[in-house]
Short mmCIF file of C-alpha atoms in Angstrom, two decimals:
data_model
loop_
_atom_site.label_atom_id
_atom_site.label_comp_id
_atom_site.label_asym_id
_atom_site.label_seq_id
_atom_site.Cartn_x
_atom_site.Cartn_y
_atom_site.Cartn_z
CA MET A 1266 -182.06 -36.40 131.01
CA ASP A 1267 -180.19 -39.50 129.87
CA GLN A 1268 -181.25 -40.37 126.34
CA GLY A 1269 -180.36 -44.00 126.92
CA SER A 1270 -183.22 -44.38 129.42
CA HIS A 1271 -185.92 -44.06 126.75
CA CYS A 1272 -187.66 -47.13 125.34
CA PRO A 1273 -187.25 -47.65 121.53
CA ALA A 1274 -190.51 -45.89 120.71
CA GLU A 1275 -189.64 -42.96 122.95
CA ARG A 1276 -186.12 -42.77 121.54
CA GLU A 1277 -187.51 -42.63 118.01
CA LEU A 1278 -189.75 -39.75 119.00
CA PHE A 1279 -186.78 -38.04 120.63
CA GLU A 1280 -184.78 -38.28 117.40
CA THR A 1281 -187.50 -37.18 115.02
CA VAL A 1282 -189.40 -34.47 116.83
CA SER A 1283 -188.44 -30.80 116.36
CA THR A 1284 -188.00 -28.88 119.52
CA ILE A 1285 -188.09 -25.30 120.68
CA THR A 1286 -184.83 -23.83 121.97
CA THR A 1287 -185.36 -21.28 124.71
CA TYR A 1288 -182.99 -18.89 126.39
CA SER A 1289 -183.27 -18.25 130.12
CA THR A 1290 -181.43 -15.52 131.98
CA THR A 1291 -183.05 -15.60 135.41
CA SER A 1292 -186.13 -17.57 136.34
CA PRO A 1293 -188.66 -19.60 134.28
CA SER A 1294 -191.30 -16.92 134.80
CA ASP A 1295 -188.98 -14.25 133.42
CA GLU A 1296 -188.23 -16.40 130.44
CA GLU A 1297 -191.85 -17.13 129.65
CA GLN A 1298 -192.65 -13.44 129.66
CA ASN A 1299 -189.62 -11.94 127.98
CA GLN A 1300 -187.46 -14.42 126.10
CA PRO A 1301 -187.77 -15.19 122.36
CA GLN A 1302 -187.98 -18.68 120.94
CA ALA A 1303 -186.62 -20.33 117.81
CA GLU A 1304 -187.23 -23.71 116.22
CA ILE A 1305 -184.27 -25.91 115.32
CA SER A 1306 -184.09 -29.20 113.49
CA GLN A 1307 -182.98 -31.50 116.30
CA VAL A 1308 -182.32 -31.53 120.04
CA ARG A 1309 -178.81 -30.53 121.09
CA LYS A 1310 -178.30 -30.79 124.87
CA GLU A 1311 -175.36 -28.67 126.02
CA ASN A 1312 -173.72 -28.81 129.41
CA PRO A 1313 -175.92 -31.63 130.72
CA GLU A 1314 -176.52 -31.61 134.44
CA GLU A 1315 -178.13 -34.05 136.85
CA ASP A 1316 -181.88 -33.78 136.87
CA ASP A 1317 -183.51 -32.23 139.91
CA PRO A 1318 -185.99 -34.83 141.27
CA GLN A 1319 -188.46 -32.12 142.20
CA VAL A 1320 -188.30 -30.57 138.76
CA SER A 1321 -188.55 -33.95 137.06
CA SER A 1322 -191.64 -34.91 138.97
CA ALA A 1323 -193.29 -31.63 138.03
CA CYS A 1324 -192.59 -32.05 134.31
CA LEU A 1325 -194.26 -34.19 131.72
CA SER A 1326 -192.69 -37.53 130.82
CA PRO A 1327 -192.29 -38.33 127.12
CA ASN A 1328 -194.34 -41.21 125.76
CA SER A 1329 -195.77 -42.38 122.45
CA LEU A 1330 -199.26 -41.05 123.31
CA MET A 1331 -198.17 -37.43 123.61
CA THR A 1332 -199.14 -34.94 120.94
CA THR A 1333 -196.51 -33.01 119.03
CA LYS A 1334 -197.32 -29.90 121.05
CA GLU A 1335 -196.89 -31.80 124.32
CA LEU A 1336 -193.58 -33.25 123.16
CA GLN A 1337 -192.36 -29.80 122.19
CA GLU A 1338 -193.34 -28.44 125.57
CA TYR A 1339 -191.59 -31.34 127.32
CA TRP A 1340 -188.30 -30.85 125.49
CA ARG A 1341 -188.57 -27.09 125.93
CA ASN A 1342 -188.64 -27.64 129.70
CA GLU A 1343 -185.76 -30.11 129.47
CA LYS A 1344 -183.62 -27.62 127.57
CA ARG A 1345 -184.49 -24.92 130.08
CA GLN A 1346 -183.16 -27.03 132.95
CA CYS A 1347 -179.78 -27.89 131.38
CA ARG A 1348 -179.09 -24.62 129.59
CA GLN A 1349 -175.97 -22.77 130.72
CA VAL A 1350 -176.00 -19.07 129.92
CA ASN A 1351 -172.68 -17.22 129.67
CA LEU A 1352 -173.49 -13.76 128.33
CA LEU A 1353 -176.34 -11.31 128.72
CA PHE A 1354 -177.16 -8.52 126.28
CA GLU A 1355 -178.64 -5.20 127.32
CA ILE A 1356 -179.40 -2.11 125.22
CA PRO A 1357 -179.90 0.68 127.77
CA SER A 1358 -179.67 3.73 125.51
CA THR A 1359 -179.33 5.12 122.00
CA ARG A 1360 -177.95 8.24 120.38
CA THR A 1361 -178.74 9.92 117.08
CA VAL A 1362 -175.83 10.62 114.75
CA GLU A 1363 -176.00 13.18 111.96
CA HIS A 1364 -173.72 12.34 109.04
CA HIS A 1365 -173.72 14.72 106.08
CA LEU A 1366 -177.37 14.97 104.99
CA SER A 1367 -178.53 11.84 106.78
CA LYS A 1368 -178.88 10.72 110.36
CA TYR A 1369 -179.14 7.36 112.06
CA VAL A 1370 -179.52 5.83 115.51
CA MET A 1371 -176.65 4.10 117.29
CA TYR A 1372 -177.69 1.41 119.77
CA LYS A 1373 -175.49 1.06 122.85
CA ILE A 1374 -175.05 -2.65 123.63
CA ILE A 1375 -173.74 -3.80 127.00
CA ILE A 1376 -172.49 -7.41 127.03
CA LEU A 1377 -172.31 -8.88 130.52
CA GLN A 1378 -171.00 -12.15 131.85
CA THR A 1379 -173.60 -14.04 133.85
CA GLY A 1380 -173.52 -13.17 137.53
CA SER A 1381 -171.04 -10.33 137.07
CA PHE A 1382 -172.80 -7.02 136.57
CA ASP A 1383 -170.02 -4.77 137.88
CA SER A 1384 -167.09 -6.20 135.94
CA ASN A 1385 -166.34 -8.32 132.88
CA LYS A 1386 -168.62 -6.21 130.72
CA SER A 1387 -168.05 -4.84 127.23
CA VAL A 1388 -169.77 -1.87 125.62
CA ILE A 1389 -170.20 -1.49 121.85
CA GLU A 1390 -172.42 0.53 119.53
CA ARG A 1391 -174.17 -0.68 116.40
CA ARG A 1392 -176.65 0.85 113.98
CA TYR A 1393 -179.70 -0.72 112.34
CA SER A 1394 -177.83 -1.41 109.09
CA ASP A 1395 -175.19 -3.35 111.07
CA PHE A 1396 -177.88 -5.64 112.50
CA GLU A 1397 -179.41 -5.96 109.05
CA LYS A 1398 -176.09 -7.05 107.54
CA LEU A 1399 -175.54 -9.54 110.35
CA HIS A 1400 -178.96 -11.07 109.73
CA ARG A 1401 -178.34 -11.46 105.99
CA ASN A 1402 -174.92 -13.03 106.59
CA LEU A 1403 -176.24 -15.51 109.15
CA LEU A 1404 -179.12 -16.54 106.92
CA GLU A 1405 -176.61 -17.59 104.26
CA GLU A 1406 -175.12 -20.17 106.63
CA PHE A 1407 -177.84 -20.92 109.18
CA SER A 1408 -181.10 -20.67 107.24
CA GLU A 1409 -182.59 -23.75 108.95
CA GLU A 1410 -181.75 -22.68 112.50
CA MET A 1411 -183.04 -19.16 111.82
CA GLU A 1412 -186.24 -20.23 110.07
CA ASP A 1413 -188.45 -18.73 112.78
CA VAL A 1414 -186.15 -15.89 113.87
CA THR A 1415 -187.91 -12.58 113.31
CA PHE A 1416 -185.73 -9.61 112.47
CA PRO A 1417 -186.97 -6.23 113.80
CA ARG A 1418 -188.77 -4.64 110.87
CA LYS A 1419 -187.63 -1.41 109.29
CA ILE A 1420 -190.02 1.52 109.60
CA LEU A 1421 -189.79 4.04 106.77
CA THR A 1422 -191.46 6.92 108.58
CA GLY A 1423 -191.15 8.04 112.16
CA ASN A 1424 -187.90 6.14 112.69
CA PHE A 1425 -186.62 8.53 115.32
CA THR A 1426 -189.64 8.83 117.60
CA ALA A 1427 -189.04 7.76 121.20
CA GLU A 1428 -191.65 5.01 120.89
CA VAL A 1429 -190.09 3.46 117.80
CA ILE A 1430 -186.56 3.67 119.20
CA ASN A 1431 -187.61 2.02 122.48
CA GLU A 1432 -189.41 -0.73 120.58
CA ARG A 1433 -186.29 -1.37 118.51
CA LYS A 1434 -184.09 -1.48 121.62
CA LEU A 1435 -186.18 -4.26 123.15
CA ALA A 1436 -186.40 -6.13 119.85
CA PHE A 1437 -182.64 -6.07 119.24
CA LYS A 1438 -181.94 -7.14 122.83
CA ASP A 1439 -184.13 -10.21 122.39
CA TYR A 1440 -182.68 -10.80 118.92
CA LEU A 1441 -179.11 -10.94 120.24
CA ARG A 1442 -180.09 -13.16 123.15
CA LEU A 1443 -181.79 -15.55 120.77
CA LEU A 1444 -178.81 -15.73 118.42
CA TYR A 1445 -176.45 -16.36 121.32
CA SER A 1446 -178.67 -19.18 122.57
CA MET A 1447 -177.88 -21.15 119.36
CA LYS A 1448 -174.53 -22.87 119.77
CA TYR A 1449 -173.47 -22.88 116.11
CA ILE A 1450 -174.40 -19.24 115.62
CA ARG A 1451 -172.68 -17.87 118.72
CA ARG A 1452 -169.49 -19.71 117.74
CA SER A 1453 -169.61 -18.54 114.12
CA LYS A 1454 -167.12 -16.02 112.78
CA LYS A 1455 -169.94 -13.86 111.41
CA PHE A 1456 -171.55 -13.43 114.82
CA ILE A 1457 -168.24 -12.83 116.59
CA ASP A 1458 -167.16 -10.32 113.92
CA PHE A 1459 -170.38 -8.38 114.45
CA LEU A 1460 -169.51 -7.97 118.13
CA THR A 1461 -165.77 -7.28 117.77
CA ARG A 1462 -164.61 -6.37 114.24
CA PRO A 1463 -165.42 -2.60 114.17
CA GLU A 1464 -163.54 -2.05 117.42
CA LEU A 1465 -160.59 -4.16 116.25
CA GLN A 1466 -160.40 -2.23 112.98
CA GLU A 1467 -160.27 1.01 114.93
CA ALA A 1468 -157.66 -0.33 117.35
CA TYR A 1469 -155.34 -1.58 114.61
CA GLY A 1470 -155.76 1.71 112.76
CA CYS A 1471 -154.57 3.51 115.90
CA LEU A 1472 -151.68 1.07 116.25
CA ARG A 1473 -150.54 1.71 112.67
CA GLY A 1474 -150.73 5.44 113.35
CA GLY A 1475 -148.58 5.19 116.46
CA GLN A 1476 -151.49 5.97 118.82
CA TYR A 1477 -150.56 3.15 121.16
CA THR A 1478 -152.43 4.40 124.23
CA LYS A 1479 -155.75 4.64 122.37
CA ALA A 1480 -155.14 1.34 120.56
CA LEU A 1481 -154.37 -0.37 123.87
CA GLU A 1482 -157.51 0.97 125.50
CA ILE A 1483 -159.69 -0.51 122.75
CA LEU A 1484 -157.77 -3.80 122.57
CA LEU A 1485 -158.06 -4.40 126.32
CA GLU A 1486 -161.81 -3.88 126.03
CA VAL A 1487 -162.11 -6.28 123.09
CA ILE A 1488 -159.88 -9.05 124.45
CA GLY A 1489 -162.18 -9.59 127.43
CA LEU A 1490 -165.12 -10.12 125.09
CA GLN A 1491 -163.10 -12.33 122.74
CA GLU A 1492 -162.02 -14.56 125.63
CA ARG A 1493 -165.66 -15.10 126.56
CA LEU A 1494 -166.82 -15.67 123.00
CA MET A 1495 -163.94 -17.91 121.87
CA ARG A 1496 -163.36 -20.21 124.81
CA GLY A 1497 -163.48 -23.19 122.50
CA ASN A 1498 -160.84 -21.72 120.17
CA PRO A 1499 -158.27 -19.75 122.23
CA VAL A 1500 -155.73 -19.67 119.38
CA SER A 1501 -158.02 -17.24 117.53
CA ILE A 1502 -157.38 -14.50 120.11
CA VAL A 1503 -153.57 -14.69 119.77
CA PRO A 1504 -153.37 -11.78 117.26
CA THR A 1505 -155.19 -9.49 119.68
CA LEU A 1506 -152.97 -10.55 122.58
CA CYS A 1507 -149.88 -9.93 120.45
CA ALA A 1508 -151.15 -6.48 119.43
CA ILE A 1509 -151.49 -5.69 123.14
CA VAL A 1510 -147.88 -6.86 123.65
CA VAL A 1511 -146.75 -4.52 120.88
CA CYS A 1512 -148.59 -1.57 122.42
CA TYR A 1513 -147.25 -2.15 125.91
CA LYS A 1514 -143.73 -2.66 124.56
CA ASP A 1515 -143.81 0.60 122.58
CA LEU A 1516 -145.25 2.38 125.62
CA GLU A 1517 -142.20 1.12 127.56
CA ASP A 1518 -144.19 -1.13 129.87
CA PRO A 1519 -142.29 -4.43 129.56
CA GLU A 1520 -143.94 -6.08 132.57
CA ASN A 1521 -147.45 -5.90 131.14
CA ALA A 1522 -146.10 -6.75 127.69
CA PHE A 1523 -144.49 -9.89 129.10
CA GLU A 1524 -147.68 -10.86 130.98
CA PHE A 1525 -149.83 -10.78 127.85
CA GLY A 1526 -147.06 -12.43 125.84
CA GLU A 1527 -147.05 -15.39 128.26
CA LYS A 1528 -150.80 -15.73 127.81
CA ALA A 1529 -150.44 -15.73 124.02
CA LEU A 1530 -147.62 -18.33 124.16
CA SER A 1531 -149.75 -20.61 126.35
CA HIS A 1532 -152.38 -20.68 123.58
CA LEU A 1533 -149.72 -21.59 121.00
CA ARG A 1534 -148.17 -24.44 122.97
CA ARG A 1535 -149.45 -26.98 120.44
CA CYS A 1536 -149.47 -24.62 117.45
CA THR A 1537 -145.78 -23.97 116.84
CA ASN A 1538 -146.46 -23.54 113.12
CA HIS A 1539 -148.67 -20.53 113.81
CA ARG A 1540 -147.41 -17.37 112.04
CA TYR A 1541 -147.21 -15.51 115.37
CA TYR A 1542 -145.23 -18.19 117.21
CA ILE A 1543 -141.63 -17.29 116.29
CA PRO A 1544 -142.10 -13.48 116.27
CA LEU A 1545 -143.71 -13.80 119.69
CA LEU A 1546 -140.88 -16.00 121.00
CA GLU A 1547 -138.29 -13.48 119.80
CA THR A 1548 -140.16 -10.61 121.46
CA MET A 1549 -140.53 -12.58 124.70
CA ILE A 1550 -136.80 -13.31 124.78
CA THR A 1551 -136.07 -9.59 124.50
CA LEU A 1552 -138.61 -8.74 127.21
CA ALA A 1553 -137.38 -11.50 129.55
CA TYR A 1554 -133.77 -10.29 129.20
CA GLU A 1555 -134.86 -6.71 129.90
CA LEU A 1556 -136.84 -7.76 133.00
CA GLY A 1557 -134.16 -10.09 134.33
CA LYS A 1558 -136.35 -13.15 133.84
CA ASP A 1559 -135.37 -16.59 132.57
CA PHE A 1560 -134.96 -16.27 128.81
CA LEU A 1561 -132.88 -19.42 128.26
CA SER A 1562 -135.93 -21.70 128.09
CA LEU A 1563 -137.46 -19.39 125.49
CA GLN A 1564 -134.17 -19.35 123.58
CA GLU A 1565 -134.12 -23.16 123.59
CA LYS A 1566 -137.62 -23.27 122.09
CA LEU A 1567 -136.51 -20.86 119.38
CA GLU A 1568 -133.41 -22.88 118.53
CA GLU A 1569 -135.39 -26.11 118.56
CA TRP A 1570 -137.89 -24.64 116.09
CA LYS A 1571 -135.11 -23.39 113.80
CA THR A 1572 -133.47 -26.82 113.60
CA LYS A 1573 -136.74 -28.37 112.41
CA LYS A 1574 -137.69 -25.72 109.84
CA ASP A 1575 -136.14 -24.43 106.66
CA PRO A 1576 -134.85 -20.85 106.94
CA VAL A 1577 -137.67 -18.49 106.01
CA ARG A 1578 -138.29 -14.78 106.20
CA ILE A 1579 -139.69 -14.13 109.68
CA PHE A 1580 -141.60 -10.93 110.31
CA THR A 1581 -141.33 -9.13 113.61
CA LEU A 1582 -144.30 -9.12 115.96
CA LYS A 1583 -144.98 -5.47 115.20
CA GLU A 1584 -144.83 -6.07 111.43
CA LEU A 1585 -147.46 -8.78 111.76
CA ALA A 1586 -149.66 -6.65 114.00
CA VAL A 1587 -149.78 -3.62 111.70
CA CYS A 1588 -150.91 -5.84 108.81
CA GLU A 1589 -154.05 -7.03 110.63
CA TYR A 1590 -157.43 -5.63 109.55
CA LEU A 1591 -156.08 -3.69 106.59
CA GLN A 1592 -158.96 -2.44 104.43
#
């Protein structure tokens, strides 16, 4: 809906009323039955689309005589129509892990891209304490947005019964969907780290230990999720892309190394001061020469950069990669 079409009284109501943000994955009926809701301080319309005349005629129209509840319901419906969903979260199974004298449940989380259930999916595992830490961290930064977000309660006894575990699975699925529905939360480093950091730490540990095949397997899984989560900030995935280049290069697969290197360079086109830029250029020149590709244009970029900058100690791409995610 175009905000400019409201009369002054209606526009004032629009600006002052609190609204309910909802998250829809399939149809309105599914959402009303299954999806959680959270209250935020003001309306933020994302990805606006043209209103469907049939939908508009079926909805309420805002006016100064409406009650607060009616206004909330109206804007809830408006948000439902223009909401674009990118990722879906499913928790299909769990497993119990025994560690020393304690045991805990690991929740398997499948992250799917909308409309693609056979590909473009990532699988991670998290435990209750991981969710708990995420919730505490997000509350520090987003206390207002999360005012009505309910965190699945901790049960001191009977934690590992099938009933309790199933209840937790459903609760955490809705919890993740709700967090992702909030623009500022899903773009936050804390939320993205929850979904990617443990796997990246493992991958870089393998890379430092020379286990390039295992590191590559994890990195390729993570990069797909990072690309979906960080579309608005592609430069942030450059370190992962460069780690993949390092792995492919050390596994003597220059073609794939060059492919991922090109992708990383495309993200740094306007960020030539980035710490990975020159090490990546130097690696790409080596790979291009080895593959018989044009390396002169890359060499020109390198020389151009050197004429503009004071001589400094430049690390190699591999040196930079092994320093990532050090404890």
